[in-house]
Coordinates of N, CA and C in Angstrom, one line a residue:
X14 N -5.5 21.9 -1.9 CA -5.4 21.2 -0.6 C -4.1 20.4 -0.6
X15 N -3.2 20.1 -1.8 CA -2.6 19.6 -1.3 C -1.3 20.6 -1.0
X16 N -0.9 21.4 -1.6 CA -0.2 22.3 -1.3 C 0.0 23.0 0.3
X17 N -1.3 23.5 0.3 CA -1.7 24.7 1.7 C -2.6 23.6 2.1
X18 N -2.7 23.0 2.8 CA -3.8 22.0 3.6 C -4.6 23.0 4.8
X19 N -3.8 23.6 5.1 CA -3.6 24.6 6.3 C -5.2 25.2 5.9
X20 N -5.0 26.2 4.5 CA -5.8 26.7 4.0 C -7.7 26.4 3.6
X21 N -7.5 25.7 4.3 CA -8.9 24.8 4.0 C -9.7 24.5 5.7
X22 N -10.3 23.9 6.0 CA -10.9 23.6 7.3 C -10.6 22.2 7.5
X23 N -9.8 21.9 9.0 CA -9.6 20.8 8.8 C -10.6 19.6 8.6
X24 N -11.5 19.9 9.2 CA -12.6 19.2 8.9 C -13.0 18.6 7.6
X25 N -13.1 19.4 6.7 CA -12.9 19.4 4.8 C -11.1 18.8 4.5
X26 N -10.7 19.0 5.1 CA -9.5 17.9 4.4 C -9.4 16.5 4.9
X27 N -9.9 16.4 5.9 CA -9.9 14.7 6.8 C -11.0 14.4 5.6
X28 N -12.1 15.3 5.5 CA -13.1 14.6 4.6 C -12.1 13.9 2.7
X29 N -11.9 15.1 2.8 CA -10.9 14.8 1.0 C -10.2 13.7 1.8
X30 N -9.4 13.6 2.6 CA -8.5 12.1 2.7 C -9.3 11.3 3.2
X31 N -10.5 10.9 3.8 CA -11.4 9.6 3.5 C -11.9 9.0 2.1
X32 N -12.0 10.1 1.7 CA -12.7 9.5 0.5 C -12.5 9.5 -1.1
X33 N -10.7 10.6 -1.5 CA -10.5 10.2 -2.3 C -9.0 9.4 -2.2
X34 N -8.4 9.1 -3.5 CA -7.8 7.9 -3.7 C -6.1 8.3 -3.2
X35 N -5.8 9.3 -2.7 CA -4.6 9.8 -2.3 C -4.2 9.5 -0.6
X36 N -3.5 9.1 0.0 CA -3.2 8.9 1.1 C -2.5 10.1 1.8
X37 N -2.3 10.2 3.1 CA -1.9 11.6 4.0 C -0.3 11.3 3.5
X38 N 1.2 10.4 3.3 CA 1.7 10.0 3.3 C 2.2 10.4 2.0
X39 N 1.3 10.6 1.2 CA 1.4 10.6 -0.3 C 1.4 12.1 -0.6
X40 N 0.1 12.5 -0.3 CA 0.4 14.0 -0.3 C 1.5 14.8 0.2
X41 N 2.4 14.8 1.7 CA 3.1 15.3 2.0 C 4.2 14.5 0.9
X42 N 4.7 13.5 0.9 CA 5.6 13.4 -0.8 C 5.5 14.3 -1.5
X43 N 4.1 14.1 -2.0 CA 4.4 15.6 -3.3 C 4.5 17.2 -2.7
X44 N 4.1 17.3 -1.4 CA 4.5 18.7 -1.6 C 6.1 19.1 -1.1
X45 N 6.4 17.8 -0.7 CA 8.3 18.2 -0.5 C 8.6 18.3 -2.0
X46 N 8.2 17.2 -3.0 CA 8.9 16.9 -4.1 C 8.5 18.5 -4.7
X47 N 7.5 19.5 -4.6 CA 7.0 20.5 -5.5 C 8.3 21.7 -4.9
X48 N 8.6 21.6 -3.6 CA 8.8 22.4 -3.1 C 10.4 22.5 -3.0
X49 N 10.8 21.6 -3.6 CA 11.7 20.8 -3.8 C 12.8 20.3 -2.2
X50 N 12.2 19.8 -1.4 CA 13.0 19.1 -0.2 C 12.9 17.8 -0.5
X51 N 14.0 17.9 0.2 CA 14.1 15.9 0.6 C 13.3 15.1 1.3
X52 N 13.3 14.4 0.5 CA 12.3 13.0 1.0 C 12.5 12.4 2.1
X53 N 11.4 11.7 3.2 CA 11.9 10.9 3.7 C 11.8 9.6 3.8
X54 N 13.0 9.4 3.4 CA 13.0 7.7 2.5 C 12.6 6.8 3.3
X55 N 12.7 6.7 4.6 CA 12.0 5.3 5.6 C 10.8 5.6 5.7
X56 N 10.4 6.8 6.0 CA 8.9 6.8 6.1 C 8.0 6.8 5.1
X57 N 8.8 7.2 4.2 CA 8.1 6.8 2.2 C 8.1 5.3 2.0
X58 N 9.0 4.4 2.6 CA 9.0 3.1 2.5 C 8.4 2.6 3.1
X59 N 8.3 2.7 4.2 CA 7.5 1.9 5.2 C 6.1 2.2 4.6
X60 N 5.3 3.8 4.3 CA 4.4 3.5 3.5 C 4.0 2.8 2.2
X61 N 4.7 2.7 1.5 CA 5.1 2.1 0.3 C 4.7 0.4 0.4
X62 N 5.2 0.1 1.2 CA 5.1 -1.3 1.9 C 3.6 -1.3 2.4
X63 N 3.2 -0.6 3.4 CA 2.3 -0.7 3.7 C 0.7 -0.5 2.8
X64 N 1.0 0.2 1.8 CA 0.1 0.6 0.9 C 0.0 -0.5 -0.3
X65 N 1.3 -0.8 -0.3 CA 1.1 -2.2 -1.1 C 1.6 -2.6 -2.4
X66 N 2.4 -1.0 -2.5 CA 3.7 -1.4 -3.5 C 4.3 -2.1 -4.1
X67 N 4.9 -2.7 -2.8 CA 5.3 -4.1 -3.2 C 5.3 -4.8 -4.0
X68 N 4.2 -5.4 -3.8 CA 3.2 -6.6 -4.5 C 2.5 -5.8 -5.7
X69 N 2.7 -4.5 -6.2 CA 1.8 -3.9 -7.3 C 3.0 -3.7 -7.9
X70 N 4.1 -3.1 -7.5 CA 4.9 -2.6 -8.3 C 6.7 -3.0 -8.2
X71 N 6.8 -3.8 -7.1 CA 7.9 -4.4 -6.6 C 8.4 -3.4 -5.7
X72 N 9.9 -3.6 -6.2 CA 11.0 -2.9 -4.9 C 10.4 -1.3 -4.8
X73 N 11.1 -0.6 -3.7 CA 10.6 0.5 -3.7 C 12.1 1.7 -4.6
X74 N 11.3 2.2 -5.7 CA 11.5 2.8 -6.4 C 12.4 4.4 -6.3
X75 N 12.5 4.6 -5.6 CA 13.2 6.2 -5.1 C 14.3 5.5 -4.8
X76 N 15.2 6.4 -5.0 CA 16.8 6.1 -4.7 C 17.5 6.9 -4.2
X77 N 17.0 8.5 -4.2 CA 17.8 9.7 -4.3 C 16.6 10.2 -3.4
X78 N 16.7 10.9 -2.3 CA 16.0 11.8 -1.4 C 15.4 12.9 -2.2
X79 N 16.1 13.5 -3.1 CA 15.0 14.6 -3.5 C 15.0 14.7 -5.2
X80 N 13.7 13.8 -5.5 CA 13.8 13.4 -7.4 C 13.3 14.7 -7.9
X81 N 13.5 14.5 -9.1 CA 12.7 15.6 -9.6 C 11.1 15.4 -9.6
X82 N 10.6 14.6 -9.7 CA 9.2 14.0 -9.6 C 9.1 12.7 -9.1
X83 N 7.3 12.3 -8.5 CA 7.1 11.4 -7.7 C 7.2 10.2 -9.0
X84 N 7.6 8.8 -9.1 CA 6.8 8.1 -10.1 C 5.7 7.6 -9.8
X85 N 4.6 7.1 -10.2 CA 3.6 6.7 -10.1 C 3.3 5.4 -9.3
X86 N 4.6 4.8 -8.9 CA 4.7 3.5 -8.5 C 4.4 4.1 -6.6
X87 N 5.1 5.6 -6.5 CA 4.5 5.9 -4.8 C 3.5 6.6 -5.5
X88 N 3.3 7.3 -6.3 CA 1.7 8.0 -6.3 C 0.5 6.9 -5.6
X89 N 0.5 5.8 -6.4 CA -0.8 5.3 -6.2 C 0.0 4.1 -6.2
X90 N 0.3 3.4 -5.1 CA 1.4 2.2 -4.7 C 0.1 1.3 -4.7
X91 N -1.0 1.1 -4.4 CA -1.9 0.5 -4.3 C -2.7 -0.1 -5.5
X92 N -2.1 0.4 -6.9 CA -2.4 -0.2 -7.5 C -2.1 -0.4 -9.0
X93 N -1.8 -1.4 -10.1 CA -0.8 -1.9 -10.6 C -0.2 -0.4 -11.6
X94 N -1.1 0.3 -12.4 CA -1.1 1.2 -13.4 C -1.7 2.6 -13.1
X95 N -1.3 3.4 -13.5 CA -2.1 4.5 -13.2 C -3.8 4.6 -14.1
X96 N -3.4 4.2 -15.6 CA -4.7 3.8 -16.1 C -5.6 3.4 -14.7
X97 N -5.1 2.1 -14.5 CA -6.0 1.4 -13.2 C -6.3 2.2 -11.9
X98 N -5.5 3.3 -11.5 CA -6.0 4.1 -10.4 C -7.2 4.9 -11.0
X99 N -6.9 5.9 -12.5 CA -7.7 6.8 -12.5 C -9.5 5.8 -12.6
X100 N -9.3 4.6 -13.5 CA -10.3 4.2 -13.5 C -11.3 3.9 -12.2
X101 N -10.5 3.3 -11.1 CA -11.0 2.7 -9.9 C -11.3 4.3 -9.6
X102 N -11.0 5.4 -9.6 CA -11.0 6.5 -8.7 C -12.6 6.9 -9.7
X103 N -12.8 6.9 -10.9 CA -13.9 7.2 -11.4 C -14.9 6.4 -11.2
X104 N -15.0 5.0 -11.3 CA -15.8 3.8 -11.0 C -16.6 4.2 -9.9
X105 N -15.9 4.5 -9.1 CA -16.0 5.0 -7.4 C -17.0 6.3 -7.5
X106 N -16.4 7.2 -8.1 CA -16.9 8.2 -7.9 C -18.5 8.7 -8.7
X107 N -18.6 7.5 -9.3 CA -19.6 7.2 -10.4 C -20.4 6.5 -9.5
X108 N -20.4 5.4 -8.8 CA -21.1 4.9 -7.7 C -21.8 5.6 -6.6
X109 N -20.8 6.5 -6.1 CA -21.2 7.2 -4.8 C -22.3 8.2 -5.5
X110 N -22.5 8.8 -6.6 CA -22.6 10.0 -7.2 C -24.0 9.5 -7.7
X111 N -24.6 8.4 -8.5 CA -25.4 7.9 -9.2 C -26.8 7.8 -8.5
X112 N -27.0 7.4 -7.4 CA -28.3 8.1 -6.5 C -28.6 9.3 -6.4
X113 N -27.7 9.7 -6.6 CA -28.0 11.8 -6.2 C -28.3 12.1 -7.1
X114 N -27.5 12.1 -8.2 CA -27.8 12.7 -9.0 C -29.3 12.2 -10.0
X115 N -29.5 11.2 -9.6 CA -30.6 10.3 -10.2 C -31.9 10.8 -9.9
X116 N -31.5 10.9 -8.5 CA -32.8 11.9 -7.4 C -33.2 13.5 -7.9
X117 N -32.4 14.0 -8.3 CA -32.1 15.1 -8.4 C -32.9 15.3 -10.3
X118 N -32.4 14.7 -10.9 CA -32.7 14.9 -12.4 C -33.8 13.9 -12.9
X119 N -34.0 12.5 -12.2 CA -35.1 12.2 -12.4 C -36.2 12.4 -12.3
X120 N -36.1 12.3 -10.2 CA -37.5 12.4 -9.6 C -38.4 13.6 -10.2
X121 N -38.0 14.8 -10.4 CA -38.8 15.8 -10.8 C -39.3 15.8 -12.6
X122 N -38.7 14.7 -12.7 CA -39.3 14.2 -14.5 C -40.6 13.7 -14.3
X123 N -40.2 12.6 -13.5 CA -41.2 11.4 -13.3 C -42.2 12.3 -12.4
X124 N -42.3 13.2 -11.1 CA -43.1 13.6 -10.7 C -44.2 14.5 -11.7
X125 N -43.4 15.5 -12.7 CA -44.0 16.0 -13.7 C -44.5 15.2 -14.4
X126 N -44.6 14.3 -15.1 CA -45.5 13.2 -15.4 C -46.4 12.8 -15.2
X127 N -46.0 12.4 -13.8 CA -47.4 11.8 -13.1 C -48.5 12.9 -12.6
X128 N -47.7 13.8 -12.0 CA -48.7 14.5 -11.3 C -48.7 16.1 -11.9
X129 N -48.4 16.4 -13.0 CA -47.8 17.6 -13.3 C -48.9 17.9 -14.5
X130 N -49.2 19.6 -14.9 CA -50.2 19.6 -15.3 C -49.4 19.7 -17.2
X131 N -50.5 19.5 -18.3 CA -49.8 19.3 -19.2 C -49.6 20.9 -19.8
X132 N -48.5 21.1 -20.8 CA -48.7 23.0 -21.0 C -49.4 22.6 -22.7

Protein backbone atom coordinates (compact mmCIF):
# COMPACT_ATOMS: atom_id res chain seq x y z
CA UNK A 1 0.00 0.00 0.00
CA UNK A 2 2.50 2.19 0.29
CA UNK A 3 4.19 1.80 -2.81
CA UNK A 4 1.04 1.08 -5.42
CA UNK A 5 -1.83 2.70 -3.32
CA UNK A 6 -3.51 2.51 -6.64
CA UNK A 7 -3.45 -1.20 -6.30
CA UNK A 8 -5.69 -1.72 -3.46
CA UNK A 9 -9.46 -0.25 -3.20
CA UNK A 10 -9.60 3.04 -2.28
CA UNK A 11 -11.83 2.47 0.20
CA UNK A 12 -9.19 -0.03 2.09
CA UNK A 13 -6.57 2.52 1.92
CA UNK A 14 -8.52 5.62 3.48
CA UNK A 15 -9.31 2.79 5.95
CA UNK A 16 -5.17 1.95 6.51
CA UNK A 17 -4.75 5.92 6.78
CA UNK A 18 -7.34 6.31 9.61
CA UNK A 19 -6.23 4.01 11.62
CA UNK A 20 -2.71 3.30 11.44
CA UNK A 21 0.18 5.48 12.68
CA UNK A 22 1.55 6.78 9.20
CA UNK A 23 0.14 9.97 7.65
CA UNK A 24 -0.95 10.55 3.70
CA UNK A 25 2.09 13.09 3.70
CA UNK A 26 4.39 10.65 4.97
CA UNK A 27 3.70 7.96 2.84
CA UNK A 28 4.09 9.87 -0.46
CA UNK A 29 7.77 10.89 1.26
CA UNK A 30 8.73 7.49 1.25
CA UNK A 31 7.65 6.49 -2.00
CA UNK A 32 9.59 9.50 -3.75
CA UNK A 33 12.56 8.68 -1.31
CA UNK A 34 12.23 4.65 -2.61
CA UNK A 35 11.90 5.69 -6.02
CA UNK A 36 14.41 7.88 -5.68
CA UNK A 37 12.81 11.67 -6.67
CA UNK A 38 12.92 14.76 -5.01
CA UNK A 39 11.32 15.87 -2.19
CA UNK A 40 9.15 18.39 -1.68
CA UNK A 41 10.62 20.41 0.93
CA UNK A 42 7.69 23.05 1.71
CA UNK A 43 5.16 20.65 1.74
CA UNK A 44 7.40 18.15 3.89
CA UNK A 45 7.70 21.17 6.15
CA UNK A 46 4.70 22.49 6.50
CA UNK A 47 3.74 18.88 7.48
CA UNK A 48 6.44 18.42 9.72
CA UNK A 49 5.20 21.44 11.54
CA UNK A 50 2.03 20.51 11.48
CA UNK A 51 2.44 16.99 12.72
CA UNK A 52 4.47 18.18 15.37
CA UNK A 53 8.07 17.81 14.78
CA UNK A 54 8.93 20.59 15.99
CA UNK A 55 8.25 20.36 19.47
CA UNK A 56 9.26 16.33 19.32
CA UNK A 57 12.25 16.62 17.35
CA UNK A 58 13.18 20.43 16.69
CA UNK A 59 14.16 22.00 13.37
CA UNK A 60 13.13 20.33 10.33
CA UNK A 61 15.71 17.82 9.49
CA UNK A 62 16.07 17.38 5.48
CA UNK A 63 18.40 19.63 3.85
CA UNK A 64 18.88 18.01 0.43
CA UNK A 65 15.61 17.31 -1.74
CA UNK A 66 16.47 13.89 -2.49
CA UNK A 67 18.29 11.85 0.75
CA UNK A 68 19.10 8.70 0.55
CA UNK A 69 16.53 7.74 3.29
CA UNK A 70 13.70 9.32 5.37
CA UNK A 71 15.06 9.92 9.09
CA UNK A 72 12.74 9.03 11.60
CA UNK A 73 12.35 12.57 12.91
CA UNK A 74 9.68 12.84 9.39
CA UNK A 75 8.73 9.21 9.63
CA UNK A 76 6.87 9.60 12.87
CA UNK A 77 7.28 13.59 13.53
CA UNK A 78 4.63 13.13 16.10
CA UNK A 79 6.54 11.53 18.32
CA UNK A 80 9.81 11.85 20.33
CA UNK A 81 11.61 8.12 19.45
CA UNK A 82 10.87 5.60 17.21
CA UNK A 83 11.02 3.09 20.20
CA UNK A 84 7.98 5.48 21.27
CA UNK A 85 6.08 5.29 17.97
CA UNK A 86 6.36 1.49 17.61
CA UNK A 87 5.18 1.12 21.21
CA UNK A 88 2.17 3.63 20.95
CA UNK A 89 1.44 1.91 17.48
CA UNK A 90 1.21 -1.56 19.48
CA UNK A 91 -0.49 -0.22 22.74
CA UNK A 92 -3.12 0.74 20.21
CA UNK A 93 -3.35 -2.04 18.37
CA UNK A 94 -3.55 -4.15 21.48
CA UNK A 95 -6.56 -2.11 22.65
CA UNK A 96 -8.64 -2.06 19.57
CA UNK A 97 -7.86 -5.94 19.11
CA UNK A 98 -8.51 -7.24 22.91
CA UNK A 99 -12.49 -7.41 22.78
CA UNK A 100 -12.40 -9.45 19.60
CA UNK A 101 -10.27 -11.44 20.14
CA UNK A 102 -11.52 -12.09 23.82
CA UNK A 103 -14.99 -12.81 22.24
CA UNK A 104 -13.75 -15.02 19.90
CA UNK A 105 -11.37 -17.35 22.19
CA UNK A 106 -13.03 -16.96 25.32
CA UNK A 107 -16.78 -16.95 24.92
CA UNK A 108 -16.84 -20.40 23.42
CA UNK A 109 -14.58 -21.68 26.51
CA UNK A 110 -16.78 -20.32 29.02
CA UNK A 111 -19.94 -21.35 26.91
CA UNK A 112 -18.52 -24.98 26.86
CA UNK A 113 -18.38 -24.92 30.40
CA UNK A 114 -21.43 -23.90 31.25
CA UNK A 115 -23.52 -25.31 28.91
CA UNK A 116 -21.42 -27.88 27.06
CA UNK A 117 -21.66 -31.58 27.55
CA UNK A 118 -18.64 -33.27 29.37
CA UNK A 119 -16.54 -35.97 26.93
Amino acid sequence: YVMYPQSIPPAYYKFILTTGPMHEEVLQAMRRAARKRPQDLPKLREAYVRLGGVANHGAFPLVHSTPAHLPCAILHPDRATCTDAAWRTYTAAFRTMLPAYALVHGLPMVARARFGRTV
